[in-house]
Amino acid sequence: MGIGSPFFQSLPLEAYGLTWVHPDIPLAHPLDDGRAAVLHRSLDETADGLAHAGAAYRKLVAPFVEAWPTFAEHVLDTPFRMPRAPLLMGRFATRAFRRTTRLAGRLPTPGARALLAGNAAHAGTPLETFPPSAVGLTLMIAGHAVGWPFPRGGAGAITQALASHFRDLGGTIVTGHRVASLDELPAARTTVLALTPAQIARVGGARLPAAYRTKLERWRYGPGAFKVDWALDAPIPWTSDACRRAGTVHVGGTLEEIARSERAPARGEVSDRPFVLVAQPSLFDTTRAPEGKHTAWAYCHVPNGWPGDASGPIEAHIERFAPGFRDTILARRTHPPTALEAWDANLVGGDINGGALTARQWFGPGRWTLRPWSTPAPHLYTCSAATPPGGGVHGMCGHHAARAALDRSFGIRPAPVSRPGS
């Protein structure tokens, strides 16, 4: 979503060193027969590789790939805004508002169903609910429309480019100061909080109406992430050649296995065969490891706040599709949910999405409103992943909050964001 973000594309981030690296294959999903379901940048190549499921897959995503700029504008906004392309988004709704386990019935092969399930599992919510379908479809559509690239040098390159551009515009960045109350901030015409609801309730205090604070305190967080970073002596020895050429690999097996894995955290359990998202950037970015060596990272979903160690199940599941993987590991660093929250207090219990992606929180009054980036307090706004359009490296939550602040606090109606050259 970074390269597809209308806001990021409107900024001269390349002038500040941001370079996108496109892997040979955006995504591969290994199967037990040694093959893999593959999402290529080309929709035609993907459909051809899915054999008997190719036509059904094309029908599922092609209308939105072809209309990507309009589609991206809508999915990266609040769903309560009247769409300018109602037929397109109505068509998407007929797919997105179905349980993933049901939507997968449109795909006649296990490989194609597993490909959909792996993308849907990014939502961190049981696949028997509907939000994962929207997430999974959007990721697959983006893969064909703009690819699944990553920043050369790591995700910090995005932060550095944004910060450098901000400073050149006259901005000041202050870090290393924990803020416990809005009263600690300097006087300002507007304040925008990149915080989740629980933090807003705490720092807002008496400035916020009691009923609003209560609503924020009822916000539910989703499962935590357990992340592992590896230093490797060689590339991961996947059985499938496609996996050896992919930037991202979904390790989960069949649709049924992924669904079982994603149900476990909701029950307070850790799956013995967790769905694992693996990134292997050093195959395509030589800045990520010394010459002749490699790095990779992965995460799986675990119960919110879980303090344990899931590196064993993660590595065992990768070994299933890459025999000899453990022999390539030179060193590992693990990050349980508690460590992620200690690093960034917004990752409550290790939840990287800013809240549970449930139907109530997507469309209920606690999350989606006509002005979801404003608060009842004058000139106070919010822009975390708990606001539309939700989690992801796209900057659109802050973009929408800034537009709301300009309109409400300054009386300025900004023009729609424009892409370079438009």
Short mmCIF file of C-alpha atoms in Angstrom, two decimals:
data_model
loop_
_atom_site.label_atom_id
_atom_site.label_comp_id
_atom_site.label_asym_id
_atom_site.label_seq_id
_atom_site.Cartn_x
_atom_site.Cartn_y
_atom_site.Cartn_z
CA MET A 1 0.00 0.00 0.00
CA GLY A 2 3.01 2.30 0.32
CA ILE A 3 3.71 2.56 -3.39
CA GLY A 4 -0.04 2.72 -4.07
CA SER A 5 -0.72 5.51 -1.57
CA PRO A 6 -2.08 8.65 -3.27
CA PHE A 7 -0.57 10.74 -0.45
CA PHE A 8 2.92 9.26 -0.72
CA GLN A 9 2.79 9.57 -4.49
CA SER A 10 2.00 13.27 -4.17
CA LEU A 11 5.29 13.89 -2.33
CA PRO A 12 8.84 14.08 -3.80
CA LEU A 13 10.06 11.23 -1.59
CA GLU A 14 12.43 9.90 -4.26
CA ALA A 15 14.37 13.17 -3.96
CA TYR A 16 15.00 12.20 -0.34
CA GLY A 17 16.39 8.79 -1.15
CA LEU A 18 13.29 6.57 -1.20
CA THR A 19 13.64 3.81 -3.78
CA TRP A 20 11.16 0.98 -4.25
CA VAL A 21 12.53 -2.51 -4.95
CA HIS A 22 10.27 -4.89 -6.86
CA PRO A 23 11.03 -8.59 -6.27
CA ASP A 24 10.82 -11.00 -9.19
CA ILE A 25 7.58 -12.36 -7.70
CA PRO A 26 5.50 -10.34 -5.22
CA LEU A 27 4.08 -13.32 -3.35
CA ALA A 28 4.32 -17.11 -3.27
CA HIS A 29 2.34 -19.58 -1.18
CA PRO A 30 4.02 -23.01 -0.95
CA LEU A 31 1.98 -26.20 -1.09
CA ASP A 32 2.78 -29.70 0.13
CA ASP A 33 3.25 -31.11 -3.36
CA GLY A 34 6.33 -28.92 -3.89
CA ARG A 35 4.55 -26.34 -6.02
CA ALA A 36 3.31 -22.90 -4.98
CA ALA A 37 0.33 -20.69 -5.67
CA VAL A 38 1.90 -17.52 -7.03
CA LEU A 39 0.72 -13.93 -7.23
CA HIS A 40 2.63 -12.39 -10.12
CA ARG A 41 2.53 -8.71 -10.94
CA SER A 42 0.79 -9.77 -14.15
CA LEU A 43 -2.84 -10.77 -13.66
CA ASP A 44 -2.68 -12.93 -16.79
CA GLU A 45 0.40 -14.80 -15.57
CA THR A 46 -1.23 -15.35 -12.17
CA ALA A 47 -4.43 -16.66 -13.70
CA ASP A 48 -2.52 -18.97 -16.03
CA GLY A 49 -0.54 -20.36 -13.10
CA LEU A 50 -3.73 -21.12 -11.17
CA ALA A 51 -4.86 -23.44 -14.00
CA HIS A 52 -8.51 -24.47 -13.53
CA ALA A 53 -9.05 -21.63 -11.06
CA GLY A 54 -7.61 -18.98 -13.37
CA ALA A 55 -10.90 -17.79 -14.87
CA ALA A 56 -12.59 -17.57 -11.47
CA TYR A 57 -9.62 -15.69 -10.00
CA ARG A 58 -9.63 -13.23 -12.88
CA LYS A 59 -13.35 -12.60 -12.42
CA LEU A 60 -12.78 -12.01 -8.70
CA VAL A 61 -10.14 -9.25 -9.00
CA ALA A 62 -9.89 -7.98 -12.61
CA PRO A 63 -12.56 -5.23 -12.44
CA PHE A 64 -10.70 -3.55 -9.58
CA VAL A 65 -7.21 -3.99 -11.01
CA GLU A 66 -8.38 -2.24 -14.18
CA ALA A 67 -9.86 0.63 -12.13
CA TRP A 68 -7.02 0.82 -9.60
CA PRO A 69 -6.73 4.64 -9.17
CA THR A 70 -10.46 4.96 -8.47
CA PHE A 71 -10.54 1.80 -6.37
CA ALA A 72 -7.54 2.89 -4.27
CA GLU A 73 -9.10 6.30 -3.66
CA HIS A 74 -12.18 4.62 -2.20
CA VAL A 75 -10.59 1.84 -0.12
CA LEU A 76 -8.14 4.36 1.36
CA ASP A 77 -10.98 6.52 2.67
CA THR A 78 -13.86 6.05 5.10
CA PRO A 79 -16.49 3.56 3.88
CA PHE A 80 -19.26 5.94 4.95
CA ARG A 81 -18.37 8.58 2.37
CA MET A 82 -20.61 8.41 -0.68
CA PRO A 83 -18.48 6.74 -3.37
CA ARG A 84 -17.93 8.56 -6.65
CA ALA A 85 -17.92 5.13 -8.31
CA PRO A 86 -20.92 3.44 -6.65
CA LEU A 87 -21.17 0.59 -9.16
CA LEU A 88 -17.50 -0.33 -8.78
CA MET A 89 -17.58 -0.24 -5.00
CA GLY A 90 -20.94 -1.96 -4.84
CA ARG A 91 -19.43 -4.76 -6.88
CA PHE A 92 -16.50 -4.92 -4.45
CA ALA A 93 -18.90 -5.03 -1.50
CA THR A 94 -20.56 -8.18 -2.86
CA ARG A 95 -17.17 -9.88 -2.54
CA ALA A 96 -15.68 -8.12 0.50
CA PHE A 97 -18.72 -8.57 2.75
CA ARG A 98 -18.56 -12.35 2.56
CA ARG A 99 -16.73 -14.65 4.93
CA THR A 100 -13.41 -15.69 3.46
CA THR A 101 -14.27 -19.34 3.93
CA ARG A 102 -17.36 -18.73 1.78
CA LEU A 103 -15.72 -16.43 -0.77
CA ALA A 104 -13.04 -19.04 -1.38
CA GLY A 105 -15.79 -21.33 -2.69
CA ARG A 106 -15.61 -19.36 -5.93
CA LEU A 107 -12.11 -20.74 -6.51
CA PRO A 108 -12.13 -24.40 -7.59
CA THR A 109 -8.58 -25.45 -6.61
CA PRO A 110 -6.88 -25.79 -3.20
CA GLY A 111 -3.96 -23.62 -4.33
CA ALA A 112 -6.14 -20.70 -5.36
CA ARG A 113 -8.16 -20.95 -2.14
CA ALA A 114 -4.93 -20.99 -0.11
CA LEU A 115 -3.70 -17.89 -1.95
CA LEU A 116 -6.86 -15.99 -0.98
CA ALA A 117 -6.75 -17.28 2.60
CA GLY A 118 -3.15 -16.20 3.09
CA ASN A 119 -3.90 -12.66 2.00
CA ALA A 120 -7.03 -12.53 4.14
CA ALA A 121 -5.05 -13.71 7.16
CA HIS A 122 -3.23 -10.35 7.21
CA ALA A 123 -6.36 -9.05 8.96
CA GLY A 124 -5.56 -11.06 12.08
CA THR A 125 -9.19 -12.07 12.45
CA PRO A 126 -10.80 -15.51 12.06
CA LEU A 127 -11.57 -16.17 8.41
CA GLU A 128 -15.16 -17.03 9.28
CA THR A 129 -15.80 -13.28 9.68
CA PHE A 130 -16.11 -10.86 6.76
CA PRO A 131 -13.40 -8.18 7.26
CA PRO A 132 -10.57 -10.54 6.20
CA SER A 133 -12.13 -10.86 2.73
CA ALA A 134 -11.89 -7.10 2.19
CA VAL A 135 -8.28 -7.08 3.36
CA GLY A 136 -7.27 -10.10 1.29
CA LEU A 137 -8.90 -8.86 -1.91
CA THR A 138 -7.36 -5.40 -1.55
CA LEU A 139 -3.87 -6.86 -1.11
CA MET A 140 -4.22 -9.10 -4.16
CA ILE A 141 -5.63 -6.28 -6.28
CA ALA A 142 -2.75 -4.01 -5.22
CA GLY A 143 -0.26 -6.75 -6.08
CA HIS A 144 -1.39 -6.68 -9.69
CA ALA A 145 -1.94 -2.93 -9.94
CA VAL A 146 1.25 -1.62 -8.31
CA GLY A 147 3.15 -4.66 -7.06
CA TRP A 148 4.38 -5.57 -3.57
CA PRO A 149 7.70 -3.69 -3.47
CA PHE A 150 9.66 -2.71 -0.38
CA PRO A 151 11.92 0.29 0.30
CA ARG A 152 15.59 -0.16 -0.43
CA GLY A 153 17.43 -0.22 2.89
CA GLY A 154 14.36 -1.06 4.97
CA ALA A 155 11.06 0.50 6.02
CA GLY A 156 12.97 3.23 7.88
CA ALA A 157 13.74 4.74 4.47
CA ILE A 158 10.10 5.85 4.24
CA THR A 159 10.27 7.49 7.65
CA GLN A 160 13.56 9.20 6.83
CA ALA A 161 12.26 10.55 3.51
CA LEU A 162 9.07 11.88 5.11
CA ALA A 163 10.99 13.46 8.00
CA SER A 164 13.53 15.11 5.68
CA HIS A 165 10.81 16.56 3.48
CA PHE A 166 8.91 17.78 6.54
CA ARG A 167 11.99 19.56 7.90
CA ASP A 168 12.61 21.20 4.53
CA LEU A 169 9.06 22.57 4.71
CA GLY A 170 9.93 24.18 8.04
CA GLY A 171 8.72 21.46 10.39
CA THR A 172 10.34 20.46 13.67
CA ILE A 173 10.47 16.91 15.03
CA VAL A 174 11.00 16.25 18.74
CA THR A 175 11.46 12.68 19.99
CA GLY A 176 12.38 11.02 23.27
CA HIS A 177 9.66 12.72 25.32
CA ARG A 178 6.80 10.63 26.67
CA VAL A 179 3.58 12.64 26.77
CA ALA A 180 1.17 11.65 29.54
CA SER A 181 -1.29 14.53 29.12
CA LEU A 182 -2.29 17.05 26.48
CA ASP A 183 -1.44 19.71 29.07
CA GLU A 184 2.25 18.88 28.52
CA LEU A 185 2.12 19.99 24.88
CA PRO A 186 2.88 23.56 23.80
CA ALA A 187 -0.02 25.77 22.80
CA ALA A 188 -1.16 25.11 19.23
CA ARG A 189 -4.11 25.92 17.00
CA THR A 190 -4.59 22.23 16.31
CA THR A 191 -3.30 18.94 17.72
CA VAL A 192 -3.35 15.64 15.82
CA LEU A 193 -2.91 12.45 17.85
CA ALA A 194 -1.39 9.41 16.15
CA LEU A 195 -2.62 7.30 19.06
CA THR A 196 -5.04 4.42 19.49
CA PRO A 197 -8.26 4.93 21.48
CA ALA A 198 -6.89 3.79 24.84
CA GLN A 199 -4.01 6.28 24.64
CA ILE A 200 -6.34 9.10 23.54
CA ALA A 201 -8.58 8.47 26.56
CA ARG A 202 -5.57 8.68 28.87
CA VAL A 203 -3.84 11.77 27.47
CA GLY A 204 -7.11 13.61 26.75
CA GLY A 205 -8.42 13.39 30.28
CA ALA A 206 -10.95 16.05 31.21
CA ARG A 207 -10.65 17.75 27.82
CA LEU A 208 -12.76 14.93 26.42
CA PRO A 209 -16.42 14.36 27.31
CA ALA A 210 -16.88 11.48 29.73
CA ALA A 211 -19.14 9.56 27.33
CA TYR A 212 -16.53 9.82 24.57
CA ARG A 213 -13.76 8.61 26.90
CA THR A 214 -15.92 5.65 27.86
CA LYS A 215 -16.38 4.78 24.19
CA LEU A 216 -12.62 4.95 23.63
CA GLU A 217 -11.95 2.75 26.64
CA ARG A 218 -14.27 0.06 25.23
CA TRP A 219 -12.18 -0.26 22.10
CA ARG A 220 -11.06 -3.85 21.56
CA TYR A 221 -7.60 -4.78 20.39
CA GLY A 222 -6.84 -7.73 18.15
CA PRO A 223 -4.26 -10.50 18.39
CA GLY A 224 -0.61 -9.72 18.91
CA ALA A 225 2.20 -10.33 16.48
CA PHE A 226 5.22 -12.46 17.33
CA LYS A 227 8.11 -11.40 15.10
CA VAL A 228 11.45 -13.05 14.39
CA ASP A 229 14.45 -11.55 12.56
CA TRP A 230 17.08 -13.92 11.16
CA ALA A 231 20.66 -13.60 10.00
CA LEU A 232 21.14 -16.40 7.47
CA ASP A 233 24.15 -18.13 5.98
CA ALA A 234 22.23 -18.72 2.72
CA PRO A 235 18.81 -18.02 1.19
CA ILE A 236 15.89 -19.97 2.64
CA PRO A 237 15.97 -23.36 0.82
CA TRP A 238 12.35 -23.48 -0.31
CA THR A 239 11.31 -26.60 -2.17
CA SER A 240 9.37 -24.42 -4.61
CA ASP A 241 11.49 -22.38 -7.03
CA ALA A 242 8.82 -19.64 -7.05
CA CYS A 243 9.31 -19.14 -3.31
CA ARG A 244 13.03 -18.61 -3.90
CA ARG A 245 12.15 -15.69 -6.20
CA ALA A 246 9.43 -14.09 -4.06
CA GLY A 247 9.74 -11.06 -1.82
CA THR A 248 6.97 -12.35 0.46
CA VAL A 249 6.07 -15.96 1.24
CA HIS A 250 2.88 -17.03 3.02
CA VAL A 251 3.50 -20.21 5.02
CA GLY A 252 0.19 -21.71 5.99
CA GLY A 253 -0.73 -24.71 3.89
CA THR A 254 -4.36 -25.06 2.88
CA LEU A 255 -7.31 -22.73 3.45
CA GLU A 256 -8.53 -25.05 6.20
CA GLU A 257 -5.17 -24.97 7.99
CA ILE A 258 -4.96 -21.17 7.81
CA ALA A 259 -8.51 -20.80 9.11
CA ARG A 260 -7.66 -23.12 12.03
CA SER A 261 -4.49 -21.16 12.77
CA GLU A 262 -6.25 -17.77 12.79
CA ARG A 263 -8.98 -19.03 15.14
CA ALA A 264 -6.44 -19.93 17.83
CA PRO A 265 -5.44 -16.41 19.01
CA ALA A 266 -9.08 -15.42 19.40
CA ARG A 267 -9.41 -18.34 21.86
CA GLY A 268 -6.29 -17.31 23.75
CA GLU A 269 -4.20 -20.07 22.15
CA VAL A 270 -1.11 -20.32 19.91
CA SER A 271 -1.41 -22.61 16.92
CA ASP A 272 1.17 -25.38 16.66
CA ARG A 273 1.15 -24.67 12.90
CA PRO A 274 0.71 -20.89 12.76
CA PHE A 275 0.14 -18.95 9.59
CA VAL A 276 3.51 -17.25 9.02
CA LEU A 277 4.21 -14.22 6.86
CA VAL A 278 7.85 -14.37 5.69
CA ALA A 279 9.77 -11.50 4.05
CA GLN A 280 13.12 -12.14 2.37
CA PRO A 281 14.33 -8.72 1.16
CA SER A 282 18.04 -9.51 0.90
CA LEU A 283 17.35 -11.60 -2.22
CA PHE A 284 16.68 -8.32 -4.04
CA ASP A 285 18.29 -5.60 -1.89
CA THR A 286 22.04 -5.98 -1.31
CA THR A 287 21.97 -3.34 1.45
CA ARG A 288 20.21 -5.78 3.79
CA ALA A 289 23.08 -8.21 4.47
CA PRO A 290 26.85 -8.66 4.03
CA GLU A 291 27.94 -10.13 0.72
CA GLY A 292 27.17 -13.83 0.57
CA LYS A 293 24.79 -13.68 3.56
CA HIS A 294 21.06 -13.05 3.87
CA THR A 295 18.39 -11.78 6.21
CA ALA A 296 14.72 -12.61 6.57
CA TRP A 297 11.96 -11.83 9.02
CA ALA A 298 8.58 -13.30 9.80
CA TYR A 299 5.65 -13.01 12.15
CA CYS A 300 2.60 -14.97 13.21
CA HIS A 301 -0.49 -14.08 15.22
CA VAL A 302 -0.66 -14.94 18.92
CA PRO A 303 -3.04 -13.88 21.72
CA ASN A 304 -2.93 -10.18 22.59
CA GLY A 305 -0.18 -9.48 25.12
CA TRP A 306 1.14 -13.05 24.99
CA PRO A 307 4.59 -13.19 26.67
CA GLY A 308 5.78 -16.54 25.29
CA ASP A 309 8.15 -17.65 22.52
CA ALA A 310 6.65 -18.73 19.17
CA SER A 311 9.95 -18.98 17.30
CA GLY A 312 9.89 -22.79 17.52
CA PRO A 313 6.50 -23.24 15.80
CA ILE A 314 7.36 -20.52 13.25
CA GLU A 315 10.64 -22.16 12.25
CA ALA A 316 9.11 -25.63 12.23
CA HIS A 317 6.38 -24.48 9.87
CA ILE A 318 8.90 -22.88 7.50
CA GLU A 319 10.95 -26.08 7.64
CA ARG A 320 7.89 -27.94 6.34
CA PHE A 321 8.24 -26.16 3.00
CA ALA A 322 11.97 -25.39 3.16
CA PRO A 323 13.81 -28.46 4.55
CA GLY A 324 17.17 -27.41 5.97
CA PHE A 325 16.03 -23.89 6.87
CA ARG A 326 17.20 -24.18 10.48
CA ASP A 327 20.69 -25.09 9.27
CA THR A 328 21.01 -21.70 7.54
CA ILE A 329 20.28 -19.67 10.70
CA LEU A 330 23.31 -17.81 12.06
CA ALA A 331 21.39 -15.73 14.62
CA ARG A 332 17.85 -14.80 15.51
CA ARG A 333 16.16 -12.00 17.41
CA THR A 334 12.64 -12.52 18.72
CA HIS A 335 10.02 -9.88 19.44
CA PRO A 336 6.98 -11.08 21.43
CA PRO A 337 3.92 -8.82 21.72
CA THR A 338 5.14 -7.46 25.04
CA ALA A 339 8.41 -6.34 23.42
CA LEU A 340 6.57 -4.73 20.50
CA GLU A 341 4.40 -2.70 22.88
CA ALA A 342 7.45 -1.67 24.92
CA TRP A 343 9.04 -0.42 21.69
CA ASP A 344 5.88 1.39 20.51
CA ALA A 345 3.05 1.94 23.00
CA ASN A 346 0.57 2.13 20.10
CA LEU A 347 1.08 -1.60 19.51
CA VAL A 348 -1.21 -2.48 22.41
CA GLY A 349 -0.60 -6.12 23.28
CA GLY A 350 1.36 -6.42 20.04
CA ASP A 351 -1.65 -5.51 17.87
CA ILE A 352 -0.14 -3.97 14.71
CA ASN A 353 -3.56 -3.04 13.26
CA GLY A 354 -4.59 -0.61 16.00
CA GLY A 355 -7.65 -2.62 16.94
CA ALA A 356 -9.57 -5.82 16.24
CA LEU A 357 -10.91 -5.88 12.68
CA THR A 358 -14.44 -6.88 13.57
CA ALA A 359 -17.69 -5.85 11.90
CA ARG A 360 -18.70 -3.80 14.94
CA GLN A 361 -15.46 -1.86 15.02
CA TRP A 362 -15.38 -1.35 11.25
CA PHE A 363 -18.92 -0.02 11.01
CA GLY A 364 -20.05 0.67 14.57
CA PRO A 365 -20.15 4.12 16.14
CA GLY A 366 -16.89 3.51 17.97
CA ARG A 367 -14.86 3.64 14.75
CA TRP A 368 -16.65 4.76 11.64
CA THR A 369 -18.39 8.13 11.69
CA LEU A 370 -19.03 10.75 9.06
CA ARG A 371 -16.04 12.69 10.47
CA PRO A 372 -13.89 9.87 11.83
CA TRP A 373 -10.69 11.92 12.22
CA SER A 374 -12.23 14.57 14.50
CA THR A 375 -12.98 14.39 18.22
CA PRO A 376 -15.56 16.23 20.38
CA ALA A 377 -12.76 18.47 21.68
CA PRO A 378 -12.26 21.59 19.54
CA HIS A 379 -9.19 21.46 17.30
CA LEU A 380 -8.22 17.94 18.44
CA TYR A 381 -7.89 15.23 15.80
CA THR A 382 -6.76 11.62 15.59
CA CYS A 383 -4.98 9.74 12.83
CA SER A 384 -3.73 6.34 14.01
CA ALA A 385 -4.41 2.95 12.41
CA ALA A 386 -7.61 2.93 14.51
CA THR A 387 -9.03 5.53 12.07
CA PRO A 388 -10.00 4.94 8.43
CA PRO A 389 -8.68 3.48 6.27
CA GLY A 390 -6.99 1.39 8.96
CA GLY A 391 -3.55 -0.15 9.36
CA GLY A 392 -0.98 -0.16 6.60
CA VAL A 393 2.05 1.78 5.40
CA HIS A 394 0.17 4.37 3.38
CA GLY A 395 -0.01 7.58 5.41
CA MET A 396 -3.65 8.06 4.52
CA CYS A 397 -4.93 8.20 8.12
CA GLY A 398 -2.76 11.27 8.72
CA HIS A 399 -3.61 12.72 5.33
CA HIS A 400 -7.34 12.59 6.05
CA ALA A 401 -6.86 13.97 9.57
CA ALA A 402 -4.85 16.89 8.21
CA ARG A 403 -7.56 17.68 5.67
CA ALA A 404 -10.18 17.53 8.44
CA ALA A 405 -8.10 19.94 10.56
CA LEU A 406 -7.62 22.38 7.69
CA ASP A 407 -11.35 22.38 7.01
CA ARG A 408 -12.69 22.48 10.56
CA SER A 409 -10.05 24.53 12.38
CA PHE A 410 -8.72 26.81 9.63
CA GLY A 411 -11.65 27.08 7.25
CA ILE A 412 -9.54 25.82 4.35
CA ARG A 413 -11.02 23.27 1.98
CA PRO A 414 -7.94 21.61 0.45
CA ALA A 415 -8.04 20.34 -3.10
CA PRO A 416 -7.95 16.55 -3.59
CA VAL A 417 -4.49 15.08 -3.38
CA SER A 418 -2.88 14.85 -6.82
CA ARG A 419 -0.32 12.40 -8.06
CA PRO A 420 2.87 13.66 -9.70
CA GLY A 421 2.19 14.69 -13.29
CA SER A 422 -1.58 14.76 -12.85
#
